[in-house]
PDB file of N, CA and C in Angstrom:
ATOM      1  N   UNK K   1     105.791 274.499 199.055  1.00 79.00           N
ATOM      2  CA  UNK K   1     106.214 273.626 198.890  1.00 79.00           C
ATOM      3  C   UNK K   1     106.313 272.903 199.498  1.00 79.00           C
ATOM      4  N   UNK K   2     106.681 271.403 199.236  1.00 89.00           N
ATOM      5  CA  UNK K   2     105.979 270.045 199.401  1.00 89.00           C
ATOM      6  C   UNK K   2     107.802 269.935 200.233  1.00 89.00           C
ATOM      7  N   UNK K   3     108.129 270.045 201.236  1.00 91.00           N
ATOM      8  CA  UNK K   3     109.362 269.267 201.496  1.00 91.00           C
ATOM      9  C   UNK K   3     109.523 267.976 201.664  1.00 91.00           C
ATOM     10  N   UNK K   4     108.519 266.991 201.267  1.00 92.00           N
ATOM     11  CA  UNK K   4     108.676 265.494 199.734  1.00 92.00           C
ATOM     12  C   UNK K   4     110.132 265.267 198.517  1.00 92.00           C
ATOM     13  N   UNK K   5     108.990 266.481 198.094  1.00 91.00           N
ATOM     14  CA  UNK K   5     109.604 266.077 196.240  1.00 91.00           C
ATOM     15  C   UNK K   5     110.113 267.787 195.608  1.00 91.00           C
ATOM     16  N   UNK K   6     109.942 268.334 196.669  1.00 90.00           N
ATOM     17  CA  UNK K   6     110.008 269.770 196.118  1.00 90.00           C
ATOM     18  C   UNK K   6     111.990 270.712 196.571  1.00 90.00           C
ATOM     19  N   UNK K   7     112.303 270.631 196.401  1.00 90.00           N
ATOM     20  CA  UNK K   7     114.035 271.752 196.373  1.00 90.00           C
ATOM     21  C   UNK K   7     112.623 272.350 197.496  1.00 90.00           C
ATOM     22  N   UNK K   8     114.076 273.675 197.795  1.00 93.00           N
ATOM     23  CA  UNK K   8     113.915 273.989 198.694  1.00 93.00           C
ATOM     24  C   UNK K   8     115.035 275.644 198.370  1.00 93.00           C
ATOM     25  N   UNK K   9     114.349 276.962 199.079  1.00 93.00           N
ATOM     26  CA  UNK K   9     114.756 278.330 199.075  1.00 93.00           C
ATOM     27  C   UNK K   9     115.455 278.827 199.939  1.00 93.00           C
ATOM     28  N   UNK K  10     115.631 279.274 199.998  1.00 96.00           N
ATOM     29  CA  UNK K  10     117.278 280.121 201.401  1.00 96.00           C
ATOM     30  C   UNK K  10     116.325 281.637 201.629  1.00 96.00           C
ATOM     31  N   UNK K  11     115.889 282.463 201.499  1.00 96.00           N
ATOM     32  CA  UNK K  11     115.863 283.453 201.787  1.00 96.00           C
ATOM     33  C   UNK K  11     116.747 284.001 202.596  1.00 96.00           C
ATOM     34  N   UNK K  12     117.433 285.506 202.179  1.00 96.00           N
ATOM     35  CA  UNK K  12     118.762 286.349 202.854  1.00 96.00           C
ATOM     36  C   UNK K  12     117.818 287.233 202.397  1.00 96.00           C
ATOM     37  N   UNK K  13     117.397 288.064 203.931  1.00 94.00           N
ATOM     38  CA  UNK K  13     116.308 289.649 203.870  1.00 94.00           C
ATOM     39  C   UNK K  13     118.185 290.154 204.853  1.00 94.00           C
ATOM     40  N   UNK K  14     118.245 290.814 203.370  1.00 90.00           N
ATOM     41  CA  UNK K  14     119.900 292.585 203.700  1.00 90.00           C
ATOM     42  C   UNK K  14     118.751 293.728 204.397  1.00 90.00           C
ATOM     43  N   UNK K  15     119.455 293.196 205.515  1.00 89.00           N
ATOM     44  CA  UNK K  15     118.723 294.854 206.362  1.00 89.00           C
ATOM     45  C   UNK K  15     120.332 296.154 206.549  1.00 89.00           C
ATOM     46  N   UNK K  16     119.528 296.848 205.617  1.00 80.00           N
ATOM     47  CA  UNK K  16     120.883 297.994 206.100  1.00 80.00           C
ATOM     48  C   UNK K  16     121.147 299.601 206.586  1.00 80.00           C
ATOM     49  N   UNK K  17     119.406 299.656 206.810  1.00 64.00           N
ATOM     50  CA  UNK K  17     118.770 300.378 207.096  1.00 64.00           C
ATOM     51  C   UNK K  17     119.488 301.907 206.366  1.00 64.00           C
ATOM     52  N   UNK K  18     119.375 301.504 205.362  1.00 64.00           N
ATOM     53  CA  UNK K  18     119.265 302.653 203.432  1.00 64.00           C
ATOM     54  C   UNK K  18     118.962 302.299 203.216  1.00 64.00           C
ATOM     55  N   UNK K  19     118.250 303.734 202.432  1.00 63.00           N
ATOM     56  CA  UNK K  19     117.510 302.977 200.628  1.00 63.00           C
ATOM     57  C   UNK K  19     117.937 304.575 199.596  1.00 63.00           C
ATOM     58  N   UNK K  20     116.767 305.053 199.131  1.00 65.00           N
ATOM     59  CA  UNK K  20     118.169 306.471 198.850  1.00 65.00           C
ATOM     60  C   UNK K  20     117.573 307.310 199.562  1.00 65.00           C
ATOM     61  N   UNK K  21     116.475 307.618 200.440  1.00 69.00           N
ATOM     62  CA  UNK K  21     115.497 308.580 200.952  1.00 69.00           C
ATOM     63  C   UNK K  21     116.143 308.569 203.301  1.00 69.00           C
ATOM     64  N   UNK K  22     115.389 307.025 202.843  1.00 73.00           N
ATOM     65  CA  UNK K  22     114.959 306.828 204.420  1.00 73.00           C
ATOM     66  C   UNK K  22     115.764 305.147 204.514  1.00 73.00           C
ATOM     67  N   UNK K  23     115.733 304.805 205.646  1.00 75.00           N
ATOM     68  CA  UNK K  23     115.137 302.640 206.378  1.00 75.00           C
ATOM     69  C   UNK K  23     114.293 302.593 205.068  1.00 75.00           C
ATOM     70  N   UNK K  24     114.578 301.374 205.555  1.00 79.00           N
ATOM     71  CA  UNK K  24     113.245 300.756 204.924  1.00 79.00           C
ATOM     72  C   UNK K  24     111.969 299.989 205.657  1.00 79.00           C
ATOM     73  N   UNK K  25     111.220 300.260 205.520  1.00 84.00           N
ATOM     74  CA  UNK K  25     109.975 299.412 207.213  1.00 84.00           C
ATOM     75  C   UNK K  25     110.913 298.651 208.256  1.00 84.00           C
ATOM     76  N   UNK K  26     110.813 297.129 207.163  1.00 89.00           N
ATOM     77  CA  UNK K  26     111.486 296.756 208.309  1.00 89.00           C
ATOM     78  C   UNK K  26     113.151 296.430 208.877  1.00 89.00           C
ATOM     79  N   UNK K  27     113.640 297.549 208.526  1.00 86.00           N
ATOM     80  CA  UNK K  27     115.219 298.061 208.823  1.00 86.00           C
ATOM     81  C   UNK K  27     115.397 298.660 210.494  1.00 86.00           C
ATOM     82  N   UNK K  28     113.686 299.920 210.054  1.00 86.00           N
ATOM     83  CA  UNK K  28     113.385 299.976 211.967  1.00 86.00           C
ATOM     84  C   UNK K  28     112.732 299.192 212.914  1.00 86.00           C
ATOM     85  N   UNK K  29     112.470 298.197 211.818  1.00 89.00           N
ATOM     86  CA  UNK K  29     111.718 297.013 213.051  1.00 89.00           C
ATOM     87  C   UNK K  29     112.543 296.772 214.020  1.00 89.00           C
ATOM     88  N   UNK K  30     112.314 297.591 215.565  1.00 92.00           N
ATOM     89  CA  UNK K  30     113.428 296.163 216.570  1.00 92.00           C
ATOM     90  C   UNK K  30     113.348 294.277 216.713  1.00 92.00           C
ATOM     91  N   UNK K  31     114.658 294.259 216.436  1.00 94.00           N
ATOM     92  CA  UNK K  31     114.817 292.690 216.723  1.00 94.00           C
ATOM     93  C   UNK K  31     113.457 292.125 216.957  1.00 94.00           C
ATOM     94  N   UNK K  32     112.859 292.605 217.921  1.00 96.00           N
ATOM     95  CA  UNK K  32     112.474 291.257 218.331  1.00 96.00           C
ATOM     96  C   UNK K  32     111.175 291.508 218.110  1.00 96.00           C
ATOM     97  N   UNK K  33     110.333 292.335 217.390  1.00 97.00           N
ATOM     98  CA  UNK K  33     109.420 292.304 217.122  1.00 97.00           C
ATOM     99  C   UNK K  33     109.264 291.891 215.415  1.00 97.00           C
ATOM    100  N   UNK K  34     110.831 292.259 215.411  1.00 96.00           N
ATOM    101  CA  UNK K  34     111.312 291.782 212.803  1.00 96.00           C
ATOM    102  C   UNK K  34     110.980 289.902 213.699  1.00 96.00           C
ATOM    103  N   UNK K  35     112.371 289.523 214.082  1.00 97.00           N
ATOM    104  CA  UNK K  35     111.702 288.467 214.518  1.00 97.00           C
ATOM    105  C   UNK K  35     110.823 287.780 215.281  1.00 97.00           C
ATOM    106  N   UNK K  36     109.290 288.541 215.935  1.00 97.00           N
ATOM    107  CA  UNK K  36     107.926 287.971 215.789  1.00 97.00           C
ATOM    108  C   UNK K  36     107.305 287.580 214.242  1.00 97.00           C
ATOM    109  N   UNK K  37     107.668 288.766 213.986  1.00 97.00           N
ATOM    110  CA  UNK K  37     107.085 289.034 212.181  1.00 97.00           C
ATOM    111  C   UNK K  37     106.684 288.339 211.868  1.00 97.00           C
ATOM    112  N   UNK K  38     108.412 287.624 211.148  1.00 97.00           N
ATOM    113  CA  UNK K  38     109.131 286.772 210.659  1.00 97.00           C
ATOM    114  C   UNK K  38     108.859 285.178 210.619  1.00 97.00           C
ATOM    115  N   UNK K  39     108.440 285.262 212.270  1.00 97.00           N
ATOM    116  CA  UNK K  39     107.453 283.582 212.676  1.00 97.00           C
ATOM    117  C   UNK K  39     106.037 283.631 212.188  1.00 97.00           C
ATOM    118  N   UNK K  40     105.564 284.426 212.616  1.00 96.00           N
ATOM    119  CA  UNK K  40     104.084 285.157 212.047  1.00 96.00           C
ATOM    120  C   UNK K  40     103.462 284.303 210.469  1.00 96.00           C
ATOM    121  N   UNK K  41     105.357 285.102 209.848  1.00 95.00           N
ATOM    122  CA  UNK K  41     104.636 284.541 208.832  1.00 95.00           C
ATOM    123  C   UNK K  41     105.910 282.831 207.733  1.00 95.00           C
ATOM    124  N   UNK K  42     105.499 282.621 208.657  1.00 94.00           N
ATOM    125  CA  UNK K  42     105.847 280.612 208.686  1.00 94.00           C
ATOM    126  C   UNK K  42     107.805 280.365 208.415  1.00 94.00           C
ATOM    127  N   UNK K  43     108.954 281.589 208.955  1.00 97.00           N
ATOM    128  CA  UNK K  43     110.050 281.038 208.572  1.00 97.00           C
ATOM    129  C   UNK K  43     110.478 280.669 210.190  1.00 97.00           C
ATOM    130  N   UNK K  44     111.670 280.678 209.843  1.00 98.00           N
ATOM    131  CA  UNK K  44     112.641 280.305 211.466  1.00 98.00           C
ATOM    132  C   UNK K  44     113.435 281.260 210.881  1.00 98.00           C
ATOM    133  N   UNK K  45     113.924 282.507 211.721  1.00 98.00           N
ATOM    134  CA  UNK K  45     114.996 283.520 211.163  1.00 98.00           C
ATOM    135  C   UNK K  45     116.391 283.036 211.757  1.00 98.00           C
ATOM    136  N   UNK K  46     117.093 283.164 210.802  1.00 98.00           N
ATOM    137  CA  UNK K  46     118.566 283.352 211.401  1.00 98.00           C
ATOM    138  C   UNK K  46     119.183 284.816 211.720  1.00 98.00           C
ATOM    139  N   UNK K  47     119.458 285.980 212.163  1.00 97.00           N
ATOM    140  CA  UNK K  47     119.991 286.831 212.178  1.00 97.00           C
ATOM    141  C   UNK K  47     122.016 286.783 212.642  1.00 97.00           C
ATOM    142  N   UNK K  48     122.337 287.102 211.248  1.00 96.00           N
ATOM    143  CA  UNK K  48     123.709 287.971 210.826  1.00 96.00           C
ATOM    144  C   UNK K  48     123.356 289.039 210.726  1.00 96.00           C
ATOM    145  N   UNK K  49     123.866 289.546 212.114  1.00 94.00           N
ATOM    146  CA  UNK K  49     123.656 291.581 212.529  1.00 94.00           C
ATOM    147  C   UNK K  49     126.000 291.143 212.778  1.00 94.00           C
ATOM    148  N   UNK K  50     125.813 292.763 212.600  1.00 91.00           N
ATOM    149  CA  UNK K  50     127.269 293.141 212.609  1.00 91.00           C
ATOM    150  C   UNK K  50     127.767 294.350 211.794  1.00 91.00           C
ATOM    151  N   UNK K  51     129.377 294.634 211.346  1.00 89.00           N
ATOM    152  CA  UNK K  51     130.371 296.221 211.041  1.00 89.00           C
ATOM    153  C   UNK K  51     131.440 295.413 210.563  1.00 89.00           C
ATOM    154  N   UNK K  52     131.704 293.743 211.543  1.00 92.00           N
ATOM    155  CA  UNK K  52     132.990 294.483 210.485  1.00 92.00           C
ATOM    156  C   UNK K  52     132.963 292.848 210.635  1.00 92.00           C
ATOM    157  N   UNK K  53     133.653 293.012 209.127  1.00 89.00           N
ATOM    158  CA  UNK K  53     134.106 291.796 208.426  1.00 89.00           C
ATOM    159  C   UNK K  53     134.255 290.717 207.742  1.00 89.00           C
ATOM    160  N   UNK K  54     135.498 290.584 208.580  1.00 93.00           N
ATOM    161  CA  UNK K  54     136.112 289.648 208.837  1.00 93.00           C
ATOM    162  C   UNK K  54     134.910 288.490 209.795  1.00 93.00           C
ATOM    163  N   UNK K  55     135.042 289.416 211.060  1.00 95.00           N
ATOM    164  CA  UNK K  55     133.796 289.140 212.097  1.00 95.00           C
ATOM    165  C   UNK K  55     132.445 288.154 210.977  1.00 95.00           C
ATOM    166  N   UNK K  56     131.151 288.991 210.226  1.00 94.00           N
ATOM    167  CA  UNK K  56     130.646 288.454 209.089  1.00 94.00           C
ATOM    168  C   UNK K  56     130.372 288.181 208.495  1.00 94.00           C
ATOM    169  N   UNK K  57     131.738 287.181 207.928  1.00 95.00           N
ATOM    170  CA  UNK K  57     132.001 286.371 206.681  1.00 95.00           C
ATOM    171  C   UNK K  57     131.785 285.235 207.656  1.00 95.00           C
ATOM    172  N   UNK K  58     132.881 285.372 208.578  1.00 97.00           N
ATOM    173  CA  UNK K  58     132.836 283.432 209.544  1.00 97.00           C
ATOM    174  C   UNK K  58     130.883 284.163 210.271  1.00 97.00           C
ATOM    175  N   UNK K  59     130.241 284.641 210.592  1.00 97.00           N
ATOM    176  CA  UNK K  59     129.446 284.292 211.445  1.00 97.00           C
ATOM    177  C   UNK K  59     127.637 284.328 210.149  1.00 97.00           C
ATOM    178  N   UNK K  60     128.950 284.608 209.526  1.00 97.00           N
ATOM    179  CA  UNK K  60     127.366 284.432 207.404  1.00 97.00           C
ATOM    180  C   UNK K  60     127.723 282.586 206.762  1.00 97.00           C
ATOM    181  N   UNK K  61     128.998 282.466 207.040  1.00 98.00           N
ATOM    182  CA  UNK K  61     129.404 281.191 206.738  1.00 98.00           C
ATOM    183  C   UNK K  61     128.435 280.153 207.695  1.00 98.00           C
ATOM    184  N   UNK K  62     129.145 280.536 209.113  1.00 98.00           N
ATOM    185  CA  UNK K  62     128.189 279.518 209.811  1.00 98.00           C
ATOM    186  C   UNK K  62     126.943 279.788 209.853  1.00 98.00           C
ATOM    187  N   UNK K  63     125.862 280.126 209.794  1.00 98.00           N
ATOM    188  CA  UNK K  63     124.975 280.624 209.565  1.00 98.00           C
ATOM    189  C   UNK K  63     124.380 279.885 209.074  1.00 98.00           C
ATOM    190  N   UNK K  64     125.008 279.973 207.872  1.00 98.00           N
ATOM    191  CA  UNK K  64     124.787 279.212 206.372  1.00 98.00           C
ATOM    192  C   UNK K  64     124.666 277.009 206.404  1.00 98.00           C
ATOM    193  N   UNK K  65     125.547 277.304 206.810  1.00 98.00           N
ATOM    194  CA  UNK K  65     125.558 276.414 206.819  1.00 98.00           C
ATOM    195  C   UNK K  65     124.475 275.706 208.120  1.00 98.00           C
ATOM    196  N   UNK K  66     124.002 276.864 209.128  1.00 98.00           N
ATOM    197  CA  UNK K  66     123.160 275.913 210.215  1.00 98.00           C
ATOM    198  C   UNK K  66     121.882 276.268 209.514  1.00 98.00           C
ATOM    199  N   UNK K  67     121.581 276.234 208.251  1.00 98.00           N
ATOM    200  CA  UNK K  67     120.561 276.665 207.477  1.00 98.00           C
ATOM    201  C   UNK K  67     120.398 275.352 207.317  1.00 98.00           C
ATOM    202  N   UNK K  68     121.752 275.837 206.050  1.00 97.00           N
ATOM    203  CA  UNK K  68     121.442 273.799 205.229  1.00 97.00           C
ATOM    204  C   UNK K  68     121.242 272.691 205.653  1.00 97.00           C
ATOM    205  N   UNK K  69     121.830 272.973 206.805  1.00 98.00           N
ATOM    206  CA  UNK K  69     121.313 271.688 207.454  1.00 98.00           C
ATOM    207  C   UNK K  69     119.545 271.615 208.527  1.00 98.00           C
ATOM    208  N   UNK K  70     118.912 272.666 208.317  1.00 98.00           N
ATOM    209  CA  UNK K  70     117.840 273.016 208.282  1.00 98.00           C
ATOM    210  C   UNK K  70     117.125 272.147 207.451  1.00 98.00           C
ATOM    211  N   UNK K  71     117.166 273.200 207.271  1.00 97.00           N
ATOM    212  CA  UNK K  71     116.312 272.309 205.099  1.00 97.00           C
ATOM    213  C   UNK K  71     116.544 270.967 205.160  1.00 97.00           C
ATOM    214  N   UNK K  72     118.186 271.002 205.016  1.00 96.00           N
ATOM    215  CA  UNK K  72     118.198 268.892 204.942  1.00 96.00           C
ATOM    216  C   UNK K  72     117.122 268.120 205.502  1.00 96.00           C
ATOM    217  N   UNK K  73     117.265 268.746 207.622  1.00 97.00           N
ATOM    218  CA  UNK K  73     116.218 267.974 208.085  1.00 97.00           C
ATOM    219  C   UNK K  73     114.702 267.966 208.135  1.00 97.00           C
ATOM    220  N   UNK K  74     114.583 269.344 207.543  1.00 96.00           N
ATOM    221  CA  UNK K  74     113.096 269.684 207.869  1.00 96.00           C
ATOM    222  C   UNK K  74     112.596 268.168 206.280  1.00 96.00           C
ATOM    223  N   UNK K  75     113.403 267.999 204.988  1.00 96.00           N
ATOM    224  CA  UNK K  75     112.763 267.451 203.997  1.00 96.00           C
ATOM    225  C   UNK K  75     113.619 266.036 203.950  1.00 96.00           C
ATOM    226  N   UNK K  76     114.345 265.986 205.053  1.00 96.00           N
ATOM    227  CA  UNK K  76     114.926 264.354 205.884  1.00 96.00           C
ATOM    228  C   UNK K  76     113.149 263.112 206.991  1.00 96.00           C
ATOM    229  N   UNK K  77     113.404 264.301 207.266  1.00 96.00           N
ATOM    230  CA  UNK K  77     111.616 264.201 207.763  1.00 96.00           C
ATOM    231  C   UNK K  77     110.503 263.282 207.248  1.00 96.00           C
ATOM    232  N   UNK K  78     110.489 264.305 206.879  1.00 96.00           N
ATOM    233  CA  UNK K  78     109.411 265.462 205.966  1.00 96.00           C
ATOM    234  C   UNK K  78     109.471 263.270 204.373  1.00 96.00           C
ATOM    235  N   UNK K  79     110.621 263.376 204.318  1.00 95.00           N
ATOM    236  CA  UNK K  79     110.521 262.325 203.109  1.00 95.00           C
ATOM    237  C   UNK K  79     110.185 260.509 204.245  1.00 95.00           C
ATOM    238  N   UNK K  80     111.706 260.532 205.347  1.00 96.00           N
ATOM    239  CA  UNK K  80     111.500 259.730 206.080  1.00 96.00           C
ATOM    240  C   UNK K  80     109.570 260.047 206.738  1.00 96.00           C
ATOM    241  N   UNK K  81     109.023 260.118 207.171  1.00 96.00           N
ATOM    242  CA  UNK K  81     107.558 259.881 207.584  1.00 96.00           C
ATOM    243  C   UNK K  81     105.616 260.399 206.007  1.00 96.00           C
ATOM    244  N   UNK K  82     106.671 260.683 205.688  1.00 95.00           N
ATOM    245  CA  UNK K  82     104.865 260.891 204.394  1.00 95.00           C
ATOM    246  C   UNK K  82     105.044 261.897 205.107  1.00 95.00           C
ATOM    247  N   UNK K  83     105.485 263.035 205.342  1.00 94.00           N
ATOM    248  CA  UNK K  83     104.333 263.928 205.989  1.00 94.00           C
ATOM    249  C   UNK K  83     104.738 265.156 204.891  1.00 94.00           C
ATOM    250  N   UNK K  84     103.684 265.964 203.763  1.00 93.00           N
ATOM    251  CA  UNK K  84     103.944 267.430 203.342  1.00 93.00           C
ATOM    252  C   UNK K  84     103.284 268.189 204.223  1.00 93.00           C
ATOM    253  N   UNK K  85     102.835 267.707 205.307  1.00 93.00           N
ATOM    254  CA  UNK K  85     102.678 269.153 205.529  1.00 93.00           C
ATOM    255  C   UNK K  85     103.564 270.747 205.596  1.00 93.00           C
ATOM    256  N   UNK K  86     102.855 272.177 205.601  1.00 92.00           N
ATOM    257  CA  UNK K  86     103.473 272.675 205.704  1.00 92.00           C
ATOM    258  C   UNK K  86     105.127 272.615 206.985  1.00 92.00           C
ATOM    259  N   UNK K  87     106.625 273.386 207.024  1.00 95.00           N
ATOM    260  CA  UNK K  87     106.976 273.014 207.438  1.00 95.00           C
ATOM    261  C   UNK K  87     107.379 274.146 208.422  1.00 95.00           C
ATOM    262  N   UNK K  88     108.441 274.935 209.076  1.00 95.00           N
ATOM    263  CA  UNK K  88     108.545 276.621 208.625  1.00 95.00           C
ATOM    264  C   UNK K  88     110.779 276.468 209.106  1.00 95.00           C
ATOM    265  N   UNK K  89     110.811 276.919 207.235  1.00 97.00           N
ATOM    266  CA  UNK K  89     111.461 276.541 206.665  1.00 97.00           C
ATOM    267  C   UNK K  89     112.376 277.645 207.630  1.00 97.00           C
ATOM    268  N   UNK K  90     113.556 278.055 207.080  1.00 98.00           N
ATOM    269  CA  UNK K  90     114.184 278.464 207.387  1.00 98.00           C
ATOM    270  C   UNK K  90     115.248 279.815 207.521  1.00 98.00           C
ATOM    271  N   UNK K  91     115.376 280.976 207.001  1.00 98.00           N
ATOM    272  CA  UNK K  91     115.694 281.775 206.379  1.00 98.00           C
ATOM    273  C   UNK K  91     116.942 282.887 206.965  1.00 98.00           C
ATOM    274  N   UNK K  92     117.314 284.050 206.434  1.00 98.00           N
ATOM    275  CA  UNK K  92     119.000 285.173 207.454  1.00 98.00           C
ATOM    276  C   UNK K  92     117.988 285.874 207.095  1.00 98.00           C
ATOM    277  N   UNK K  93     118.672 286.606 207.970  1.00 97.00           N
ATOM    278  CA  UNK K  93     118.227 288.450 208.303  1.00 97.00           C
ATOM    279  C   UNK K  93     119.572 288.440 208.038  1.00 97.00           C
ATOM    280  N   UNK K  94     120.516 289.976 207.485  1.00 94.00           N
ATOM    281  CA  UNK K  94     121.251 290.130 206.790  1.00 94.00           C
ATOM    282  C   UNK K  94     121.003 291.851 207.912  1.00 94.00           C
ATOM    283  N   UNK K  95     122.160 291.784 208.336  1.00 91.00           N
ATOM    284  CA  UNK K  95     121.990 293.083 209.456  1.00 91.00           C
ATOM    285  C   UNK K  95     123.895 294.029 208.748  1.00 91.00           C
ATOM    286  N   UNK K  96     123.420 294.816 208.098  1.00 86.00           N
ATOM    287  CA  UNK K  96     125.448 295.408 207.769  1.00 86.00           C
ATOM    288  C   UNK K  96     124.707 296.766 207.038  1.00 86.00           C
ATOM    289  N   UNK K  97     125.965 297.368 207.536  1.00 80.00           N
ATOM    290  CA  UNK K  97     126.582 298.607 207.736  1.00 80.00           C
ATOM    291  C   UNK K  97     125.868 299.337 205.604  1.00 80.00           C
ATOM    292  N   UNK K  98     125.940 300.087 206.019  1.00 71.00           N
ATOM    293  CA  UNK K  98     125.538 300.832 203.749  1.00 71.00           C
ATOM    294  C   UNK K  98     126.929 300.352 203.609  1.00 71.00           C
ATOM    295  N   UNK K  99     126.635 300.130 202.350  1.00 61.00           N
ATOM    296  CA  UNK K  99     128.472 300.237 201.690  1.00 61.00           C
ATOM    297  C   UNK K  99     128.790 298.418 202.426  1.00 61.00           C
TER     298      UNK K  99
END
C-alpha cells in the first residue's frame, strides 16, 4: 500500500486458543515469538489480552484509537515528505478465551 494516496487496513488477528480440535499454530506461539514474527512480516503489533469483558472492552477501544492514530501519522508524514516507501503499519492481536 502506498501511504501517500492509498487507504489503510487495520488487521485484527483473533487468537482464542481453540479451533474445532486444537489451538491454531499462531495461538500456540509465546507472546515474544509472535511479536517478533509479526514484526518480521512488517507489522507493528498491538496486543489486547485478557478474559474480563469490561476491561477488554476498554483496552480494545484504547488500542483501536492508538492504531488509528498511528495510521494517520504514517499517512500524514508520507504525504508531507512525498515518501511512498513501505511503512510498518499497525495491527491488533486479540487474545481472548473461547466463547
